[in-house]
PDB file of C-alpha atoms in Angstrom:
ATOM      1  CA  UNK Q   1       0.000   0.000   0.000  1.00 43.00           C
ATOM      2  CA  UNK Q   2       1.064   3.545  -0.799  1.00 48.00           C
ATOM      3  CA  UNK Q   3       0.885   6.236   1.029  1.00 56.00           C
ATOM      4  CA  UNK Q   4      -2.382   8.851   0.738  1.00 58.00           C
ATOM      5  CA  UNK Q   5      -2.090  11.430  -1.319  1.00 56.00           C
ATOM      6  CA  UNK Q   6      -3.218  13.897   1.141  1.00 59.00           C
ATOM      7  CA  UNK Q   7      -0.225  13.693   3.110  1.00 63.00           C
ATOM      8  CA  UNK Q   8       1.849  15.038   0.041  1.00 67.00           C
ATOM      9  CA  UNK Q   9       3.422  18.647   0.394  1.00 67.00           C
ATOM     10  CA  UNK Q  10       1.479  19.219  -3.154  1.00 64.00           C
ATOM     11  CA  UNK Q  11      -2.388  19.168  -1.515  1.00 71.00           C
ATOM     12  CA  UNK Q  12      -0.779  20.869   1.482  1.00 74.00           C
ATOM     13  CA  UNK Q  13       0.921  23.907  -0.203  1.00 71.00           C
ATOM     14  CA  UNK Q  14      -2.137  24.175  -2.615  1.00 71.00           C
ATOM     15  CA  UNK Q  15      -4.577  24.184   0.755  1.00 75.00           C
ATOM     16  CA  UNK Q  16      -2.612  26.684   2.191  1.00 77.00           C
ATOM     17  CA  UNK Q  17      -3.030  29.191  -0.982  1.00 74.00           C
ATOM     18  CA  UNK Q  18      -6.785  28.459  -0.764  1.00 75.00           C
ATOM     19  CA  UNK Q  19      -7.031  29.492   2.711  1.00 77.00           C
ATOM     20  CA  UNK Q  20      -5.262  32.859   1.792  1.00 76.00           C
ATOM     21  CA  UNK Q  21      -7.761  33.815   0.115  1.00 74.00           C
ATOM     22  CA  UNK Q  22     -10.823  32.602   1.993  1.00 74.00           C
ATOM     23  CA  UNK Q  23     -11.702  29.286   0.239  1.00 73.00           C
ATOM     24  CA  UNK Q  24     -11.667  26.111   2.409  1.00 73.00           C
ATOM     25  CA  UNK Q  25     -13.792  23.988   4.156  1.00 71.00           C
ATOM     26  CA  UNK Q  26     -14.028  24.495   7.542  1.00 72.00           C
ATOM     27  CA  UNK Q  27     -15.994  22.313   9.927  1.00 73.00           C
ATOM     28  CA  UNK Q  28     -16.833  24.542  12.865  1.00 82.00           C
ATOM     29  CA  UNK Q  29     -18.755  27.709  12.710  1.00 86.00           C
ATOM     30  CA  UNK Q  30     -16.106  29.996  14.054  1.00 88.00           C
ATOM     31  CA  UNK Q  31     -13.775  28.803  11.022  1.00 82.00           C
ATOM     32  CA  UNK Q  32     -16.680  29.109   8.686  1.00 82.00           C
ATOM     33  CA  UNK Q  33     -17.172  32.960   9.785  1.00 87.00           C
ATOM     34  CA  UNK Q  34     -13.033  33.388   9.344  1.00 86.00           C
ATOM     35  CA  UNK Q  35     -13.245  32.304   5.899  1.00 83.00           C
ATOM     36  CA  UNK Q  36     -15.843  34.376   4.628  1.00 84.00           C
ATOM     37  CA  UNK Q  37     -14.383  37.052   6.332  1.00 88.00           C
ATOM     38  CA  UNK Q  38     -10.738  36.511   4.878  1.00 86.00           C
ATOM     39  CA  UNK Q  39     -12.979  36.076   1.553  1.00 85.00           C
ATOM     40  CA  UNK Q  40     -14.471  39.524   1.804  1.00 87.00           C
ATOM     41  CA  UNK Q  41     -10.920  41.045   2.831  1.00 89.00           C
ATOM     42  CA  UNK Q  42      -9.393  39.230  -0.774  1.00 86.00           C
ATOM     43  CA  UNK Q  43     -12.009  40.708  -2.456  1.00 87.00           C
ATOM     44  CA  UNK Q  44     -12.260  44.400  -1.565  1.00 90.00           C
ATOM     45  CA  UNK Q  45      -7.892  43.788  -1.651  1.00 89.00           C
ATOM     46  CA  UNK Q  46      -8.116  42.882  -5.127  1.00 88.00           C
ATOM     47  CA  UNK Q  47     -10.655  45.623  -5.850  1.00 90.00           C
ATOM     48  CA  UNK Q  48      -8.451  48.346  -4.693  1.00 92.00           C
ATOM     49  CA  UNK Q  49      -5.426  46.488  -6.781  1.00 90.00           C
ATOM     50  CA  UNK Q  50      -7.425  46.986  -9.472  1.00 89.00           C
ATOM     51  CA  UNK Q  51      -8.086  50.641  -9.110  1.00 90.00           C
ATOM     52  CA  UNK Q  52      -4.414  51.385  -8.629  1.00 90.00           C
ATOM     53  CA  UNK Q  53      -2.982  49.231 -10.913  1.00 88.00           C
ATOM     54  CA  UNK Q  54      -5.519  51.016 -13.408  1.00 88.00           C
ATOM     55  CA  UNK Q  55      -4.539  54.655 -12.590  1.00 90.00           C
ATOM     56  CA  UNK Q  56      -1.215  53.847 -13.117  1.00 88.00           C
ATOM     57  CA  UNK Q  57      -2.089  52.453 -16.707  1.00 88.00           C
ATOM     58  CA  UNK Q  58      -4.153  55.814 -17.193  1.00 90.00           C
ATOM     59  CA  UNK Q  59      -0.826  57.864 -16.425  1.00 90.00           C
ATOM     60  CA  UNK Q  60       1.086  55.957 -18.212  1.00 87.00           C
ATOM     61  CA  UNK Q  61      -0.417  56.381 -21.597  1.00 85.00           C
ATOM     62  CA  UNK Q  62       2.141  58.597 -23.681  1.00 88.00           C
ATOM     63  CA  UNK Q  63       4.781  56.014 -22.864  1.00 85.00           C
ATOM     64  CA  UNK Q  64       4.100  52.537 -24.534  1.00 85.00           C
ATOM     65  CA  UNK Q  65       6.825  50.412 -22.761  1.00 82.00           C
ATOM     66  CA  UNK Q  66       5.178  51.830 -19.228  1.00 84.00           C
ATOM     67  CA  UNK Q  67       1.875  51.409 -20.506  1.00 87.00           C
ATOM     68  CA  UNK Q  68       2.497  47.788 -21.298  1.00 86.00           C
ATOM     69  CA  UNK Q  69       4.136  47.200 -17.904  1.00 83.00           C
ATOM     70  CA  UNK Q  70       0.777  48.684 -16.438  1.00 85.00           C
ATOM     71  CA  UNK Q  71      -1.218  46.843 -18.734  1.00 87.00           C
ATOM     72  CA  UNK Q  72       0.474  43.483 -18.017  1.00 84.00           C
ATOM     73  CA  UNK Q  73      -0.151  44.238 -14.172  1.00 84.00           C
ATOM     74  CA  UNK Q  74      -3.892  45.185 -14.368  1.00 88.00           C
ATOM     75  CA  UNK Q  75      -4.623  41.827 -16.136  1.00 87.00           C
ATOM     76  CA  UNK Q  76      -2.613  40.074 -13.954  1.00 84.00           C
ATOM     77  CA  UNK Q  77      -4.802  41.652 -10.722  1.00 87.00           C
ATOM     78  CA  UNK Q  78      -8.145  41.345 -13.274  1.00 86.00           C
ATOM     79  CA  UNK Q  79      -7.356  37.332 -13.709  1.00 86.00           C
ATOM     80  CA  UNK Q  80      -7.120  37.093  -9.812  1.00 84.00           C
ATOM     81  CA  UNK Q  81     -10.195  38.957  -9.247  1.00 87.00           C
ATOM     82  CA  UNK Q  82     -12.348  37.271 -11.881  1.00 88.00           C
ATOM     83  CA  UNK Q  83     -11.097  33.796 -10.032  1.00 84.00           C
ATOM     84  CA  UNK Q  84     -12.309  34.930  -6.871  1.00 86.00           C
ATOM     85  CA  UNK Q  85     -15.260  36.433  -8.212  1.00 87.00           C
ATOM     86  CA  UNK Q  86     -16.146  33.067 -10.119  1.00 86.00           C
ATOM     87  CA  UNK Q  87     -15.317  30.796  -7.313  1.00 84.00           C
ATOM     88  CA  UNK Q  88     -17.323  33.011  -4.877  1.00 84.00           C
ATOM     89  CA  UNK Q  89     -20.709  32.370  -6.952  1.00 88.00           C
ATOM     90  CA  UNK Q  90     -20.182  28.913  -7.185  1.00 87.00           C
ATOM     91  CA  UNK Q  91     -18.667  28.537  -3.153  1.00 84.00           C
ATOM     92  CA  UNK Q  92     -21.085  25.703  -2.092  1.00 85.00           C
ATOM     93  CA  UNK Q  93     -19.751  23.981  -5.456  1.00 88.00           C
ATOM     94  CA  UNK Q  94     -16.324  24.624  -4.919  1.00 83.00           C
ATOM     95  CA  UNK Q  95     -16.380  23.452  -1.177  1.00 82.00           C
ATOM     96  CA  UNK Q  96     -18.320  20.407  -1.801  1.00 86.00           C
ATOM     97  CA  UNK Q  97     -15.718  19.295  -4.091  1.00 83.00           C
ATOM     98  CA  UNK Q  98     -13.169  19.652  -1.694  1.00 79.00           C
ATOM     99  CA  UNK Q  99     -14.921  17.711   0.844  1.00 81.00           C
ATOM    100  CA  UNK Q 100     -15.603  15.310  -1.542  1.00 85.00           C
ATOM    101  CA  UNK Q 101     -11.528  15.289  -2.687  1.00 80.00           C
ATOM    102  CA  UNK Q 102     -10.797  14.933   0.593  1.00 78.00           C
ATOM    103  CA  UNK Q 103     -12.979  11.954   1.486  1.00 80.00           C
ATOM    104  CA  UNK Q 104     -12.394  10.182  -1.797  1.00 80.00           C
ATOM    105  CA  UNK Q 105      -8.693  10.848  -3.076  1.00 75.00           C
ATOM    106  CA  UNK Q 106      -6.908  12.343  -1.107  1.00 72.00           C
ATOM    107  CA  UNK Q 107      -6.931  10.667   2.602  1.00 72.00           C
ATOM    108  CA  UNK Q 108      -7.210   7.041   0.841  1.00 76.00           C
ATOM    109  CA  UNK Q 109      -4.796   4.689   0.422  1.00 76.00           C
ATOM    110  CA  UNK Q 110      -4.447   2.960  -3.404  1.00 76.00           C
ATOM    111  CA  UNK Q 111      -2.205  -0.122  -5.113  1.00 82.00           C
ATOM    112  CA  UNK Q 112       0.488   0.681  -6.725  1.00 86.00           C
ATOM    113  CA  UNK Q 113      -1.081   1.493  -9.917  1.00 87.00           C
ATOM    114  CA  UNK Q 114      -3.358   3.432  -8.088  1.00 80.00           C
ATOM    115  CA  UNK Q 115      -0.489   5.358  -6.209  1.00 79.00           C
ATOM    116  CA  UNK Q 116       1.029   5.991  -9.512  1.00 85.00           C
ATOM    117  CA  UNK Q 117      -1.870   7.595 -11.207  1.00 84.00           C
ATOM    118  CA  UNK Q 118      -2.662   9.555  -8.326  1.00 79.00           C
ATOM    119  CA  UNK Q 119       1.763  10.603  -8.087  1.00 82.00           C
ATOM    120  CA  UNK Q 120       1.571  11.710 -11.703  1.00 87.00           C
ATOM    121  CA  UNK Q 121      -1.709  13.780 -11.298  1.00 82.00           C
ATOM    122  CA  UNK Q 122       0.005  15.001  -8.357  1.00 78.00           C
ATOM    123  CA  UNK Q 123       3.490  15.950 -10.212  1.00 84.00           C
ATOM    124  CA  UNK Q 124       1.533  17.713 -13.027  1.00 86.00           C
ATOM    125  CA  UNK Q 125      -0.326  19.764 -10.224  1.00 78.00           C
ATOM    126  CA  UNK Q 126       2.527  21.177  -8.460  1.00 79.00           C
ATOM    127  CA  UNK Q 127       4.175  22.311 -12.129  1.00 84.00           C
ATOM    128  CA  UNK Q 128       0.968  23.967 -12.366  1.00 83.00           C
ATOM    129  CA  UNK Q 129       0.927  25.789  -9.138  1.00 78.00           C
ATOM    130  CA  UNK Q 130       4.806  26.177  -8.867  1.00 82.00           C
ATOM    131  CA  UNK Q 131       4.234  28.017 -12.202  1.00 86.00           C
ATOM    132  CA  UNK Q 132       1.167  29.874 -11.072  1.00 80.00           C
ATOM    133  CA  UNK Q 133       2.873  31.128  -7.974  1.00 79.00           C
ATOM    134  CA  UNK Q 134       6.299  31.805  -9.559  1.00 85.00           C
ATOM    135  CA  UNK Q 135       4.402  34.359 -12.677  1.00 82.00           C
ATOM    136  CA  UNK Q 136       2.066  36.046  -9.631  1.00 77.00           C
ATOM    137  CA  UNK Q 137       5.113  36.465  -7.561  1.00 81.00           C
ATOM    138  CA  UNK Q 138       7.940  37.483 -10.299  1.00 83.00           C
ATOM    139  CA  UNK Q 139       4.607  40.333 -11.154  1.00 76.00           C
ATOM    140  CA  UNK Q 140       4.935  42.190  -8.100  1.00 76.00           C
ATOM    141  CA  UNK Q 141       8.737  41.551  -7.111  1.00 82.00           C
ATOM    142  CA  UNK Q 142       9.364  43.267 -10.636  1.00 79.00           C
ATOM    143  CA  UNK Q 143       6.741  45.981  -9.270  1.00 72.00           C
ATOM    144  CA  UNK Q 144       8.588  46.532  -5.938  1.00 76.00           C
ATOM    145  CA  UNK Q 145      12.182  46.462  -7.697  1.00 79.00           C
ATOM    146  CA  UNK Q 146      11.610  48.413 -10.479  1.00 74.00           C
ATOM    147  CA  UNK Q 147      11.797  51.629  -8.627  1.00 72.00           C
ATOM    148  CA  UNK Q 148      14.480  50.779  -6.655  1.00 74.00           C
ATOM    149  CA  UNK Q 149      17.071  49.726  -9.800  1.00 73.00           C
ATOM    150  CA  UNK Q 150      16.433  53.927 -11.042  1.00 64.00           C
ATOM    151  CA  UNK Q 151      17.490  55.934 -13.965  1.00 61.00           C
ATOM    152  CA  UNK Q 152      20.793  56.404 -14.857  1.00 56.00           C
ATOM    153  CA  UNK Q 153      20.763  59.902 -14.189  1.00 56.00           C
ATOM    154  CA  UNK Q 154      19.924  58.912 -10.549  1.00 52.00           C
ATOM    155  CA  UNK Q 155      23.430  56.988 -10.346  1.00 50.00           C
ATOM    156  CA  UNK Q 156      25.465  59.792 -11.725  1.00 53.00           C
ATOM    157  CA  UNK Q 157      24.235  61.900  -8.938  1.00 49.00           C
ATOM    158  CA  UNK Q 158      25.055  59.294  -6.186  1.00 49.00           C
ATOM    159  CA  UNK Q 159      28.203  58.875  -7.449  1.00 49.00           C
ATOM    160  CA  UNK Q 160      29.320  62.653  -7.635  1.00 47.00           C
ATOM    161  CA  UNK Q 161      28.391  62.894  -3.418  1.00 48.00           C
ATOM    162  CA  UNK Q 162      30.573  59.415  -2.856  1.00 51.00           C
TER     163      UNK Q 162
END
């Protein structure tokens, strides 16, 4: 017998993200009332994202390789928000298939074969999320560093007060 799937690092890393953002199925009331209050927070979060990330795009219109930067980061924050947005009308959906996941796949034990299918499915997962993550994340490191790196005229100056 193989071990379940739900003790991999894959279901636990991609639970984790879902609780982030309010999605998870919680048993007792107290955790139900966190989530859709962690859901509400990602929500109104991502709205505001949105309105910045869209200003800057607006002031950023005579220069094209800004505007595409801005661009590139509203439809980053617009994919995230229609996610949430789509998940949040179908919630009941959503959570019942996690309960059902959990009950049927991922806290059961298989063959081999069974294990295998279920390691491969698992593999192909974590490229997906690894990759998810890795985009979302390089978005808004590039967003914090950008300012930081400067013009060139900025260095000249710094370098004349050495």
């Amino acid at each position: 017998m193989a071990s379940a799937p739900g003790n991999s690092w894959s279901v636990t890393l991609t639970a984790a993200f879902i609780r982030c953002c309010g999605f998870w199925a919680e048993d007792t009331e107290f955790g139900r009332k966190i989530m859709n209050l962690i859901l509400n927070y990602s929500i109104v979060a991502l709205l505001f994202a949105f309105c910045v990330t869209s200003n800057d795009m607006y002031n950023c219109s005579d220069d094209f390789d800004k505007f595409t930067y801005c661009g590139l980061n509203v439809v980053t924050v617009g994919f995230g928000f229609y996610k949430l947005v789509a998940f949040s009308m179908k919630r009941k959906m959503f959570l019942d298939l996690i309960y059902y996941a959990k009950k049927h796949f991922w806290f059961c034990y298989y063959d081999e074969y069974g294990a295998e299918v279920m390691r491969r499915c698992m593999r192909r997962c974590v490229g997906i999320i690894v990759f998810a993550v890795f985009m979302c994340h390089l978005t808004i490191i590039i967003h914090f560093i950008k300012p930081l790196i400067g013009k060139p005229q900025y260095v000249e100056v710094s370098v004349l007060y050495k």
